[in-house]
Amino acid sequence: MPEAKLMQGNEACTLGALAAGLNFFAGYPITPSTEIAELCSEELPKIGGKFIQMEDEIGSIAAIIGASLTGRKAMTATSGPGFSLMQELIGYSAISEVPIVIINVQRVGPSTGMPTSLAQGDVMQARWGTHGDHPVVVLAPGNVRECFDLTIKAFNIAEDLRVPVIVLSDETIGHMREKVVLPDYKSIKVVNRKAPATPAGYLPYKADQDGGVPLMAPFGAGYRWHVTGLSHDETGFPTNKGEVAGDLIKRLMRKVEKAEPVIRDYATESADDCDVLVVAFGSSAMSATSAVRQARAQGVKAGLFRPKTIWPFPEEPLRELAAKAKRIIVPEMNLGQLVLEIERVVAGKAPVERLSKVNCELFRPEEILKAIIGGSK
Amino acid sequence: MSESLDYFRQNRLPHIWCPGCGHGTVTGALTRTLAKLGIDKNNVVVVSGIGCSSRASGYLDFDTIHTAHGRAIAFATGIKLSRPDMKVIVMTGDGDCTAIGGNHFIHAARRNIDITTIVMNNSNYGMTSGQYSPMTPTGMLGTTAPYGNVERPFDLGKLAIACGATYVGRSTSYHVQLLGELLEKALLNKGFSVVEAVVGCPTYFGRKNKLGGAVDMFTWQKDHAVNVKAAAVMAPEKLEGKFLIGELYNQAAPEFTAQYDALIESVRRKFDNFQGGVRGCAQNSD
Amino acid sequence: MRTEFRLSGSGGQGLLLAGIVLAEAAILDGKNAVQTQSYGPEARGGSSKAEVVVSAEDIDYPKATDPDFLLALTNDSYKTYGKLQGKGLIIVDSSVCLDPDIKARTVSLPILDTAANVIGKKVVANIVALGVLGGISGVVSPEILEKAVLNRVPKGTEELNIKALRAGLELAAKAKNA
């Protein structure tokens, strides 16, 4: 019987990664993510895994892509400044379809900002930080247990779709300790990438259907294939043909679009019959949950929609709820990022109100409650 | 020769390098050395960055990866740490390795990770048409040094030695025999090995600096390179304007991935009752 | 019922650990608990804050909103957080000068002195404080607190820490009887 334990968010991310099969970690120290590297340095050698502290965050993401190519499950963890440095190679992972997981424990930015304080300002960067059209999946845990669950999910999606997956945590979720009961490990489903059967006729980037994911051979297994960040054809070698390069981008984007209904993850509370729908993610959602419960206790029909997959955004379920709501409130610890996507999805079906906060302190529930009740009167 | 041809992806040839470029010569020297050592094609990873040098990976019949600018050694570090049993070779250039990739280079040397790094030094950024690099000699012209380079160049050999590389050599695309000998020792060295190959870039560096054509550039290499053994007994004034070739350093030291594997062994003995990790999870079950 | 604690003092006093042990004790008792803190240069001196929320029910919001118990071991932390204190009790170290402008109910206990002079180790002030908080709040039993302390403290320091915890519980008992 799994026992209840007081666990930190960053610790839960690490344990989730290990449960998913993590056996390679490269990182560079940065607050507020360091506990993840520290725990990996301690745990990985015990299971024959590898840990390396690289010379910077660019080297860290480069090393995990290299490790992943040999068939390992590889991860790095960072925060704002380091995440910015990693952007170029997120694109490399996307175009070369080498699975990696990045934990970004968000802190206040821009630049060095406030290393030990809370913000959720990397929502757009997580989606569009690297140049060019590219696929990426971003998951946002809303409590410590979800740090565990969503890191497993991040690895499973990365392996299944061969995409970079970002776990968008934040300073509050990463550092808080909460009572957690981990699931029985036997109940955890782990996905491993699909490998080709034989080197004969192997085309490393041949996808057999719309939005297909090519089979991936590990380096060192006799396939002798070529990987490049240049636009390439199905052989993996560079192409100068615009049409081929365009088809590659379309396939890369399509594979995530197509998987969206399957990987989609969100939670709701009292959302089916609400007048005021609060849409919040990560640590803001903890305040929002409290506010919605208090509003209900006061007889106000409030509800919560909490996306766990941020990118791709779970459009369909939100659109359905938006059709029934009179107002939508979006509290986030930035000056309005996820709200832009929500406005796009809701498309005028209900007024969308921004509740932005950038003073580094988690929303107090009454701040959101005030917005819920204030506007309803 | 036929054996070393087997290390090429012949369907990817001809290469894109200009006539007179030394990169092909260096790549040929590498394949001949690998053939001589009888190294299994399936046990080699060639990692390259960005630039003319880095196109080499595409022509070689191994697991190959053409990474991002400056990052080849960092990718290679992940690969080597994951698969210490594989031979990991980085093919890079003076700009890729010592400017944008300088940090990874010095740290790989410090760790003494078993990677053989071949730096094709053509004294400029050829792929982007001849800008000056950290290894362009002072006073020479580049498209971003129209009045002559005012910066001082790196001495890559000294840099590598100072940072902890355990095998360092330098040759040129003219001294192919020596280049092969150095590559052989570098590939056999259990640690971070650096072989600098001074090559001509007649298209940009040569033309910009009016050094003549490909043959003139080979002649320049011949006239200006002095073997380190000969240099040892030469008067300093005789060495003015020359550069040293040959084995510059060869000193064993503990290798990083072996040290890490030893750490794993000792940690595992201490924690053999560890129950966490992947054990017990359902793999690929729907 | 939600019980909120705010533990404040200066960096290095070990209040984060006290908060963690308190939360772990609550979990051992079958309750829910969340622990948060302010991180930063505080860890190297300066004021420090840890919070613990304990409840039999689901805890949605992890921070203290109106602490039932504020522990303040230094003048600075007393002034900073005492002003914010509403309904709850303030527990200060006896070295702290009380401020007439701070209206919340306050008890002053010799926590630092007990650690330094009764137990003989300044470093266990956090465990004395834990005993005080546990005893005054009654949120978990002394037996469970002892178990939680033993789960966390380094080997070889068990006896010392249990002594410190009991000294804190005694201070709490005296304060309650007074």
Coordinates of C-alpha atoms in Angstrom, one line a residue, chain B residues 5-234:
Chain B
L5 CA 35.8 4.1 -49.2
D6 CA 33.5 1.7 -47.4
Y7 CA 33.3 4.3 -44.6
F8 CA 31.7 6.8 -47.0
R9 CA 28.0 7.0 -47.9
Q10 CA 28.9 6.9 -51.5
N11 CA 25.4 7.9 -52.6
R12 CA 25.9 11.2 -50.8
L13 CA 28.9 12.1 -52.9
P14 CA 30.2 14.3 -54.5
H15 CA 30.6 16.6 -51.5
I16 CA 29.8 20.3 -51.5
W17 CA 33.3 21.5 -50.7
C18 CA 35.1 23.9 -53.1
P19 CA 38.0 22.8 -55.3
G20 CA 41.1 23.1 -53.2
C21 CA 39.4 23.0 -49.9
G22 CA 41.2 20.8 -47.4
H23 CA 38.1 19.4 -45.7
G24 CA 37.9 16.4 -48.1
T25 CA 41.6 15.6 -47.5
V26 CA 41.0 15.6 -43.7
T27 CA 37.9 13.5 -44.0
G28 CA 39.8 11.0 -46.2
A29 CA 42.6 10.8 -43.7
L30 CA 40.0 10.0 -41.0
T31 CA 38.4 7.2 -43.0
R32 CA 41.8 5.7 -43.9
T33 CA 42.8 5.7 -40.2
L34 CA 39.5 4.1 -39.2
A35 CA 40.0 1.5 -41.8
K36 CA 43.6 0.9 -40.7
L37 CA 42.4 0.4 -37.1
G38 CA 39.6 -1.9 -38.3
I39 CA 36.9 0.0 -36.5
D40 CA 33.4 -1.3 -36.8
K41 CA 31.2 1.1 -38.7
N42 CA 28.3 0.3 -36.4
N43 CA 30.3 1.4 -33.4
V44 CA 31.1 5.0 -34.4
V45 CA 29.1 8.2 -34.1
V46 CA 30.3 11.2 -36.0
V47 CA 29.0 14.5 -34.6
S48 CA 29.3 17.8 -36.3
G49 CA 28.2 21.4 -35.8
I50 CA 27.5 24.1 -38.4
G51 CA 29.8 25.3 -41.1
C52 CA 31.8 23.8 -44.0
S53 CA 33.6 21.4 -41.8
S54 CA 30.3 20.1 -40.4
R55 CA 29.0 18.8 -43.6
A56 CA 31.5 15.9 -43.3
S57 CA 29.1 14.0 -41.1
G58 CA 26.6 13.5 -43.9
Y59 CA 29.1 11.8 -46.1
L60 CA 30.2 9.2 -43.6
D61 CA 28.6 5.9 -43.2
F62 CA 28.1 5.8 -39.4
D63 CA 25.4 7.0 -37.1
T64 CA 25.9 10.7 -37.8
I65 CA 24.5 13.9 -36.4
H66 CA 24.8 17.3 -37.9
T67 CA 23.9 19.4 -34.8
A68 CA 23.5 23.2 -34.2
H69 CA 26.2 25.8 -34.5
G70 CA 28.9 25.3 -31.8
R71 CA 27.1 22.5 -30.0
A72 CA 28.7 19.4 -31.5
I73 CA 30.8 18.6 -28.5
A74 CA 27.8 19.1 -26.1
F75 CA 25.7 16.6 -28.2
A76 CA 28.7 14.3 -28.3
T77 CA 29.0 14.5 -24.5
G78 CA 25.5 13.2 -24.1
I79 CA 26.1 10.4 -26.7
K80 CA 29.4 9.3 -25.2
L81 CA 28.1 9.4 -21.6
S82 CA 25.1 7.3 -22.8
R83 CA 27.2 4.9 -24.8
P84 CA 30.8 4.8 -23.5
D85 CA 31.4 1.7 -25.6
M86 CA 31.0 3.7 -28.8
K87 CA 33.7 5.7 -30.6
V88 CA 32.6 9.3 -30.7
I89 CA 34.2 11.7 -33.2
V90 CA 33.5 15.4 -33.5
M91 CA 34.2 17.1 -36.8
T92 CA 34.2 20.9 -36.4
G93 CA 35.8 24.1 -37.7
D94 CA 37.7 27.0 -36.2
G95 CA 34.6 29.2 -35.8
D96 CA 32.3 26.4 -34.7
C97 CA 34.7 25.0 -32.2
T98 CA 36.4 28.0 -30.7
A99 CA 33.9 30.9 -31.0
I100 CA 30.3 29.8 -30.5
G101 CA 31.4 26.4 -29.2
G102 CA 34.3 27.5 -27.1
N103 CA 32.7 26.8 -23.8
H104 CA 31.8 23.2 -24.6
F105 CA 35.3 22.7 -26.0
I106 CA 37.1 23.8 -22.8
H107 CA 34.7 21.8 -20.6
A108 CA 35.0 18.6 -22.6
A109 CA 38.8 19.0 -22.3
R110 CA 38.5 19.6 -18.6
R111 CA 36.4 16.5 -18.1
N112 CA 38.7 14.5 -20.3
I113 CA 35.7 12.8 -21.9
D114 CA 36.7 10.2 -24.6
I115 CA 35.8 12.2 -27.7
T116 CA 38.1 12.7 -30.7
T117 CA 37.7 16.3 -31.9
I118 CA 39.0 17.1 -35.3
V119 CA 39.2 20.9 -35.9
M120 CA 39.4 21.9 -39.5
N121 CA 41.0 25.3 -39.3
N122 CA 40.6 27.2 -42.5
S123 CA 41.1 30.6 -40.7
N124 CA 37.7 31.9 -41.4
Y125 CA 33.9 31.3 -41.6
G126 CA 33.7 29.7 -45.1
M127 CA 30.0 28.8 -45.1
T128 CA 29.0 32.4 -44.5
S129 CA 31.6 33.7 -47.0
G130 CA 34.7 34.6 -45.2
Q131 CA 34.3 36.5 -42.0
Y132 CA 37.2 36.5 -39.5
S133 CA 37.2 33.8 -36.8
P134 CA 38.9 33.5 -33.4
M135 CA 41.7 31.7 -35.4
T136 CA 42.2 34.2 -38.1
P137 CA 45.8 35.5 -37.7
T138 CA 46.1 39.1 -36.7
G139 CA 46.3 41.5 -39.7
M140 CA 44.7 39.1 -42.1
L141 CA 41.6 40.2 -44.1
G142 CA 38.1 38.9 -43.8
T143 CA 34.8 40.1 -45.0
T144 CA 34.2 41.5 -41.5
A145 CA 37.9 42.5 -41.2
P146 CA 38.2 44.7 -44.3
Y147 CA 41.1 46.6 -42.8
G148 CA 42.8 43.6 -41.3
N149 CA 42.0 41.6 -38.2
V150 CA 43.0 43.5 -35.1
E151 CA 42.2 40.6 -32.7
R152 CA 44.7 37.9 -31.6
P153 CA 44.0 34.3 -32.6
F154 CA 43.7 31.3 -30.3
D155 CA 46.6 28.8 -30.3
L156 CA 44.2 25.8 -30.3
G157 CA 46.8 23.4 -29.2
K158 CA 47.8 25.4 -26.2
L159 CA 44.2 26.1 -25.3
A160 CA 43.4 22.3 -25.4
I161 CA 46.4 21.4 -23.3
A162 CA 45.7 24.1 -20.7
C163 CA 42.1 22.9 -20.4
G164 CA 43.0 19.3 -19.8
A165 CA 42.9 17.5 -23.1
T166 CA 45.0 14.4 -22.9
Y167 CA 46.0 14.1 -26.6
V168 CA 46.7 17.1 -28.8
G169 CA 48.2 17.2 -32.2
R170 CA 48.3 19.5 -35.2
S171 CA 48.9 18.9 -38.9
T172 CA 47.8 20.3 -42.2
S173 CA 46.0 19.2 -45.3
Y174 CA 49.4 19.1 -47.0
H175 CA 51.0 16.8 -44.3
V176 CA 48.5 14.1 -44.8
Q177 CA 50.7 11.3 -43.6
L178 CA 51.3 13.0 -40.3
L179 CA 47.7 13.8 -40.0
G180 CA 46.8 10.1 -40.3
E181 CA 49.4 9.3 -37.6
L182 CA 48.0 11.9 -35.2
L183 CA 44.4 10.8 -35.9
E184 CA 45.4 7.2 -35.1
K185 CA 46.9 8.1 -31.8
A186 CA 43.9 10.5 -31.0
L187 CA 41.4 7.7 -31.7
L188 CA 43.3 5.3 -29.5
N189 CA 43.7 7.8 -26.7
K190 CA 41.2 7.1 -23.8
G191 CA 40.3 10.7 -23.2
F192 CA 39.6 14.0 -24.9
S193 CA 41.7 14.3 -28.0
V194 CA 42.1 17.2 -30.3
V195 CA 43.6 17.2 -33.7
E196 CA 43.8 20.5 -35.5
A197 CA 44.1 20.3 -39.2
V198 CA 45.2 23.5 -40.8
V199 CA 43.5 23.7 -44.2
G200 CA 43.2 26.2 -47.0
C201 CA 40.1 28.1 -48.0
P202 CA 41.0 29.3 -51.5
T203 CA 37.5 30.5 -52.1
Y204 CA 37.4 33.1 -49.3
F205 CA 40.4 33.4 -47.0
G206 CA 42.9 32.7 -49.9
R207 CA 41.2 35.1 -52.4
K208 CA 40.6 37.9 -49.8
N209 CA 44.2 37.8 -48.7
K210 CA 45.6 37.3 -52.2
L211 CA 47.3 34.0 -51.2
G212 CA 46.9 32.5 -54.6
G213 CA 45.0 29.4 -55.6
A214 CA 44.7 26.0 -54.0
V215 CA 48.2 24.9 -54.9
D216 CA 49.7 28.1 -53.4
M217 CA 47.9 27.5 -50.2
F218 CA 49.2 24.0 -49.9
T219 CA 52.7 25.4 -50.6
W220 CA 52.1 27.9 -47.9
Q221 CA 51.3 25.1 -45.4
K222 CA 54.4 23.3 -46.5
D223 CA 56.6 26.3 -46.0
H224 CA 55.2 27.5 -42.7
A225 CA 54.7 24.3 -40.8
V226 CA 57.6 23.1 -38.6
N227 CA 57.5 19.8 -36.9
V228 CA 57.6 20.1 -33.2
K229 CA 60.6 17.7 -33.0
A230 CA 62.6 19.9 -35.5
A231 CA 61.5 23.0 -33.7
A232 CA 63.0 21.8 -30.5
V233 CA 66.5 22.3 -31.8
M234 CA 65.9 25.4 -33.9

